[in-house]
Amino acid sequence: MEEKEHVRLWNECLKIIADNIPSVSFDRWFMPIVPLSWENKKLTVSVPSYFYAEYLDEHYCNLLKSTLTRVLGSDSQLSYSLFDSTVECKSGHVIPVKENAERADVYNPFPQTPNRRAIEPQLNPHYTFDTFVEGDCNKLARSAGMKIAENPGKNTFNPIFIYGGSGLGKTHLAQAIGWATLEKHPEMRVLYVDSNRFLSQYQNAVVHNRTNDFIAFYQMIDLLIVDDIQYFAGKGGTQNVFFQIFNHLQLNGKQIILIADQSPKLLQGLDDRMLTRFRWGLNAEIELPSSETRKEILKSKVRTDGLSIPDNVLDYIAEHVSDSVRELEGVINSLLAQSTLTDAEINMDLVRRVVSSLVSAPERTVTVASIQEAVCNYYGLEPHMLQSNSRKREVVQARQIAMFLSRKYTKVSLTSIGEQIGNRDHATVLYAVKSIQNLVEVDKEVQYSVEAIESSLK
Ligand code: ADP
Ligand code: MG
């Protein structure tokens, strides 16, 4: 029964907390917390994010302190855990989980938590399939992931290589596969590791002469998730040991899940042998969610967190915030924070303010081509004139201004600017840039023209 003790104690705390704060705040800030363990007078609970831990600490410090003292005694401690790491919070009563002594039987490079599995999967309790919304952007990866969990290692998706931009749900999905695997195969050793963590563990093992132990540990895993492997780029030693582990696991029918910000084709700085093997399995991209999916994600978040946010507010967020799911969550968090702090209702007015402060208008990208277009518009020239060999005075000047502005507003090299403007060499471009620079100083008309074209670019 001892494992259940942390749940019982935390429920006791919740009762007191619920009596002391408005139910909206309680649902928002306390319901999502998951109790993890109660050991040596220390209660460890899992929270969804750093933002969350900081917010709790800042706004509910006194309440938490007095509640803990009542339920757990005066010398108790509370620790927030973000799956594998812990946050030390300002109020002082919160401390990170202490590293436990390693088990005698296996060398384990991860800090051990008591009363748990011999190998902690290092999964975030919030990243499950239940909370992962399906959309066209993630359909393939998600359904492959569910099949993997049925039969890890013994499927055609081994390895599965999940890739895509930041904040699109790669980590969430991979961890959901981990949880689903554990649910169906509780005996399996599932492990999530971020590539940076793997790197530092490896360096540590080298320093302490434990490289073999390190490799042996990873070779024991049944389902290994390695996140953000683009950070292995240029790290030859780490890639070598990872390659050994990878081969061993694959030969033994163990499942491997790899995550990166690029497809294996575009990843740079990684060993070709490895990239070839990554392509053997399934390469699944996670793309930007459509506005429909964004809406679904927002609705699901509101549902699971028990929030009350009007539909038109959610629609507004889904329409205006499109860069990533992480950004959507950021808007929700800041809406909640603002409304709790200022006691304001969550309405269109508030959401407009929050969105405009968080999401800057997309900058128009200025390219050599768009500059040429603007210059031609200004001088009323046919688009191809700048490319031509015409030596007419006004064409020459327009061409030089296009080169000058390309230098000023793009990061393109002189050579490439020359290539794009009528295939001229880099000396010609340099000469043009200098000429216009000088002319702008002394010739009002040129100065005026340049400024007018510049403003049409923005
Ligand atoms: P990535 O690893 O691609 O950078 P994450 O997995 O960390 O992105 O996702 C960022 C945040 O967005 C997380 O809080 C995650 O729970 C949430 N998220 C991403 N995709 C989805 C989805 N399809 N459904 C629900 N939440 C999602
Ligand atoms: Mg990630």
PDB file of C-alpha atoms in Angstrom, residues 316-426:
ATOM      1  CA  TYR A 316      -9.364  33.873 -32.417  1.00  0.00           C
ATOM      2  CA  ILE A 317      -6.247  32.176 -31.033  1.00  0.00           C
ATOM      3  CA  ALA A 318      -6.411  29.387 -33.616  1.00  0.00           C
ATOM      4  CA  GLU A 319      -6.682  31.914 -36.439  1.00  0.00           C
ATOM      5  CA  HIS A 320      -3.905  34.206 -35.259  1.00  0.00           C
ATOM      6  CA  VAL A 321      -1.362  31.904 -33.724  1.00  0.00           C
ATOM      7  CA  SER A 322      -0.016  29.510 -36.283  1.00  0.00           C
ATOM      8  CA  ASP A 323       3.677  28.921 -35.728  1.00  0.00           C
ATOM      9  CA  SER A 324       3.553  25.957 -33.388  1.00  0.00           C
ATOM     10  CA  VAL A 325       1.517  24.143 -30.787  1.00  0.00           C
ATOM     11  CA  ARG A 326       3.891  25.358 -28.123  1.00  0.00           C
ATOM     12  CA  GLU A 327       2.985  28.903 -29.089  1.00  0.00           C
ATOM     13  CA  LEU A 328      -0.723  28.105 -28.756  1.00  0.00           C
ATOM     14  CA  GLU A 329      -0.109  26.839 -25.251  1.00  0.00           C
ATOM     15  CA  GLY A 330       1.903  29.952 -24.459  1.00  0.00           C
ATOM     16  CA  VAL A 331      -1.074  32.128 -25.340  1.00  0.00           C
ATOM     17  CA  ILE A 332      -3.409  30.066 -23.154  1.00  0.00           C
ATOM     18  CA  ASN A 333      -1.006  30.192 -20.230  1.00  0.00           C
ATOM     19  CA  SER A 334      -0.571  33.884 -20.499  1.00  0.00           C
ATOM     20  CA  LEU A 335      -4.308  34.468 -20.855  1.00  0.00           C
ATOM     21  CA  LEU A 336      -4.876  32.512 -17.668  1.00  0.00           C
ATOM     22  CA  ALA A 337      -2.106  34.257 -15.843  1.00  0.00           C
ATOM     23  CA  GLN A 338      -3.352  37.700 -16.870  1.00  0.00           C
ATOM     24  CA  SER A 339      -6.944  36.928 -16.000  1.00  0.00           C
ATOM     25  CA  THR A 340      -6.036  35.464 -12.608  1.00  0.00           C
ATOM     26  CA  LEU A 341      -3.707  38.325 -11.750  1.00  0.00           C
ATOM     27  CA  THR A 342      -5.962  41.168 -12.761  1.00  0.00           C
ATOM     28  CA  ASP A 343      -9.181  39.366 -11.957  1.00  0.00           C
ATOM     29  CA  ALA A 344     -10.311  40.066 -15.506  1.00  0.00           C
ATOM     30  CA  GLU A 345     -12.687  37.972 -17.541  1.00  0.00           C
ATOM     31  CA  ILE A 346     -11.245  36.040 -20.448  1.00  0.00           C
ATOM     32  CA  ASN A 347     -12.866  37.760 -23.384  1.00  0.00           C
ATOM     33  CA  MET A 348     -12.020  38.987 -26.876  1.00  0.00           C
ATOM     34  CA  ASP A 349     -10.513  42.164 -25.557  1.00  0.00           C
ATOM     35  CA  LEU A 350      -8.028  40.352 -23.370  1.00  0.00           C
ATOM     36  CA  VAL A 351      -7.161  37.760 -26.004  1.00  0.00           C
ATOM     37  CA  ARG A 352      -6.466  40.429 -28.605  1.00  0.00           C
ATOM     38  CA  ARG A 353      -4.061  42.155 -26.269  1.00  0.00           C
ATOM     39  CA  VAL A 354      -2.316  38.939 -25.264  1.00  0.00           C
ATOM     40  CA  VAL A 355      -1.971  37.698 -28.836  1.00  0.00           C
ATOM     41  CA  SER A 356      -0.641  40.977 -30.163  1.00  0.00           C
ATOM     42  CA  SER A 357       1.928  41.186 -27.384  1.00  0.00           C
ATOM     43  CA  LEU A 358       3.094  37.603 -27.926  1.00  0.00           C
ATOM     44  CA  VAL A 359       2.916  37.154 -31.645  1.00  0.00           C
ATOM     45  CA  SER A 360       4.727  39.719 -33.693  1.00  0.00           C
ATOM     46  CA  ALA A 361       3.445  40.378 -37.188  1.00  0.00           C
ATOM     47  CA  PRO A 362       5.259  38.118 -39.618  1.00  0.00           C
ATOM     48  CA  GLU A 363       8.136  40.028 -41.151  1.00  0.00           C
ATOM     49  CA  ARG A 364       8.064  40.214 -44.879  1.00  0.00           C
ATOM     50  CA  THR A 365      11.129  38.556 -46.203  1.00  0.00           C
ATOM     51  CA  VAL A 366      13.086  40.753 -48.499  1.00  0.00           C
ATOM     52  CA  THR A 367      14.860  38.923 -51.303  1.00  0.00           C
ATOM     53  CA  VAL A 368      16.968  40.009 -54.262  1.00  0.00           C
ATOM     54  CA  ALA A 369      13.956  39.229 -56.460  1.00  0.00           C
ATOM     55  CA  SER A 370      11.491  41.257 -54.371  1.00  0.00           C
ATOM     56  CA  ILE A 371      13.941  44.186 -54.385  1.00  0.00           C
ATOM     57  CA  GLN A 372      14.204  44.085 -58.172  1.00  0.00           C
ATOM     58  CA  GLU A 373      10.443  44.067 -58.410  1.00  0.00           C
ATOM     59  CA  ALA A 374      10.153  47.091 -56.118  1.00  0.00           C
ATOM     60  CA  VAL A 375      12.820  48.987 -58.053  1.00  0.00           C
ATOM     61  CA  CYS A 376      11.124  48.266 -61.393  1.00  0.00           C
ATOM     62  CA  ASN A 377       7.761  49.343 -59.988  1.00  0.00           C
ATOM     63  CA  TYR A 378       9.236  52.586 -58.797  1.00  0.00           C
ATOM     64  CA  TYR A 379      10.924  53.454 -62.094  1.00  0.00           C
ATOM     65  CA  GLY A 380       8.168  51.992 -64.223  1.00  0.00           C
ATOM     66  CA  LEU A 381      10.579  49.550 -65.864  1.00  0.00           C
ATOM     67  CA  GLU A 382       9.744  46.163 -67.339  1.00  0.00           C
ATOM     68  CA  PRO A 383      10.880  43.458 -64.873  1.00  0.00           C
ATOM     69  CA  HIS A 384      13.529  42.083 -67.241  1.00  0.00           C
ATOM     70  CA  MET A 385      15.245  45.447 -67.737  1.00  0.00           C
ATOM     71  CA  LEU A 386      17.522  45.074 -64.717  1.00  0.00           C
ATOM     72  CA  GLN A 387      18.672  41.730 -66.079  1.00  0.00           C
ATOM     73  CA  SER A 388      19.394  43.186 -69.493  1.00  0.00           C
ATOM     74  CA  ASN A 389      22.621  44.751 -70.752  1.00  0.00           C
ATOM     75  CA  SER A 390      20.965  48.108 -71.293  1.00  0.00           C
ATOM     76  CA  ARG A 391      23.356  51.017 -70.636  1.00  0.00           C
ATOM     77  CA  LYS A 392      20.630  53.625 -70.509  1.00  0.00           C
ATOM     78  CA  ARG A 393      21.357  55.944 -67.623  1.00  0.00           C
ATOM     79  CA  GLU A 394      18.118  55.345 -65.723  1.00  0.00           C
ATOM     80  CA  VAL A 395      18.380  51.560 -66.133  1.00  0.00           C
ATOM     81  CA  VAL A 396      21.968  51.595 -64.927  1.00  0.00           C
ATOM     82  CA  GLN A 397      20.996  53.566 -61.865  1.00  0.00           C
ATOM     83  CA  ALA A 398      17.974  51.396 -61.124  1.00  0.00           C
ATOM     84  CA  ARG A 399      20.166  48.302 -61.421  1.00  0.00           C
ATOM     85  CA  GLN A 400      22.744  49.787 -59.072  1.00  0.00           C
ATOM     86  CA  ILE A 401      20.067  50.699 -56.535  1.00  0.00           C
ATOM     87  CA  ALA A 402      18.762  47.119 -56.678  1.00  0.00           C
ATOM     88  CA  MET A 403      22.281  45.872 -55.919  1.00  0.00           C
ATOM     89  CA  PHE A 404      22.744  48.405 -53.120  1.00  0.00           C
ATOM     90  CA  LEU A 405      19.427  47.443 -51.479  1.00  0.00           C
ATOM     91  CA  SER A 406      20.120  43.723 -51.890  1.00  0.00           C
ATOM     92  CA  ARG A 407      23.360  44.220 -50.012  1.00  0.00           C
ATOM     93  CA  LYS A 408      21.630  46.237 -47.326  1.00  0.00           C
ATOM     94  CA  TYR A 409      18.549  44.080 -46.763  1.00  0.00           C
ATOM     95  CA  THR A 410      19.588  40.504 -47.508  1.00  0.00           C
ATOM     96  CA  LYS A 411      22.388  38.275 -46.323  1.00  0.00           C
ATOM     97  CA  VAL A 412      23.123  37.197 -49.883  1.00  0.00           C
ATOM     98  CA  SER A 413      26.773  37.391 -51.000  1.00  0.00           C
ATOM     99  CA  LEU A 414      27.980  39.915 -53.565  1.00  0.00           C
ATOM    100  CA  THR A 415      28.581  37.083 -56.029  1.00  0.00           C
ATOM    101  CA  SER A 416      25.075  35.742 -55.665  1.00  0.00           C
ATOM    102  CA  ILE A 417      23.518  39.225 -55.924  1.00  0.00           C
ATOM    103  CA  GLY A 418      25.458  39.661 -59.192  1.00  0.00           C
ATOM    104  CA  GLU A 419      24.250  36.294 -60.459  1.00  0.00           C
ATOM    105  CA  GLN A 420      20.648  37.195 -59.725  1.00  0.00           C
ATOM    106  CA  ILE A 421      20.843  40.630 -61.345  1.00  0.00           C
ATOM    107  CA  GLY A 422      21.784  39.880 -64.924  1.00  0.00           C
ATOM    108  CA  ASN A 423      24.694  37.573 -64.157  1.00  0.00           C
ATOM    109  CA  ARG A 424      27.204  40.267 -63.246  1.00  0.00           C
ATOM    110  CA  ASP A 425      30.400  39.669 -61.332  1.00  0.00           C
ATOM    111  CA  HIS A 426      30.970  40.550 -57.712  1.00  0.00           C
TER     112      HIS A 426
END
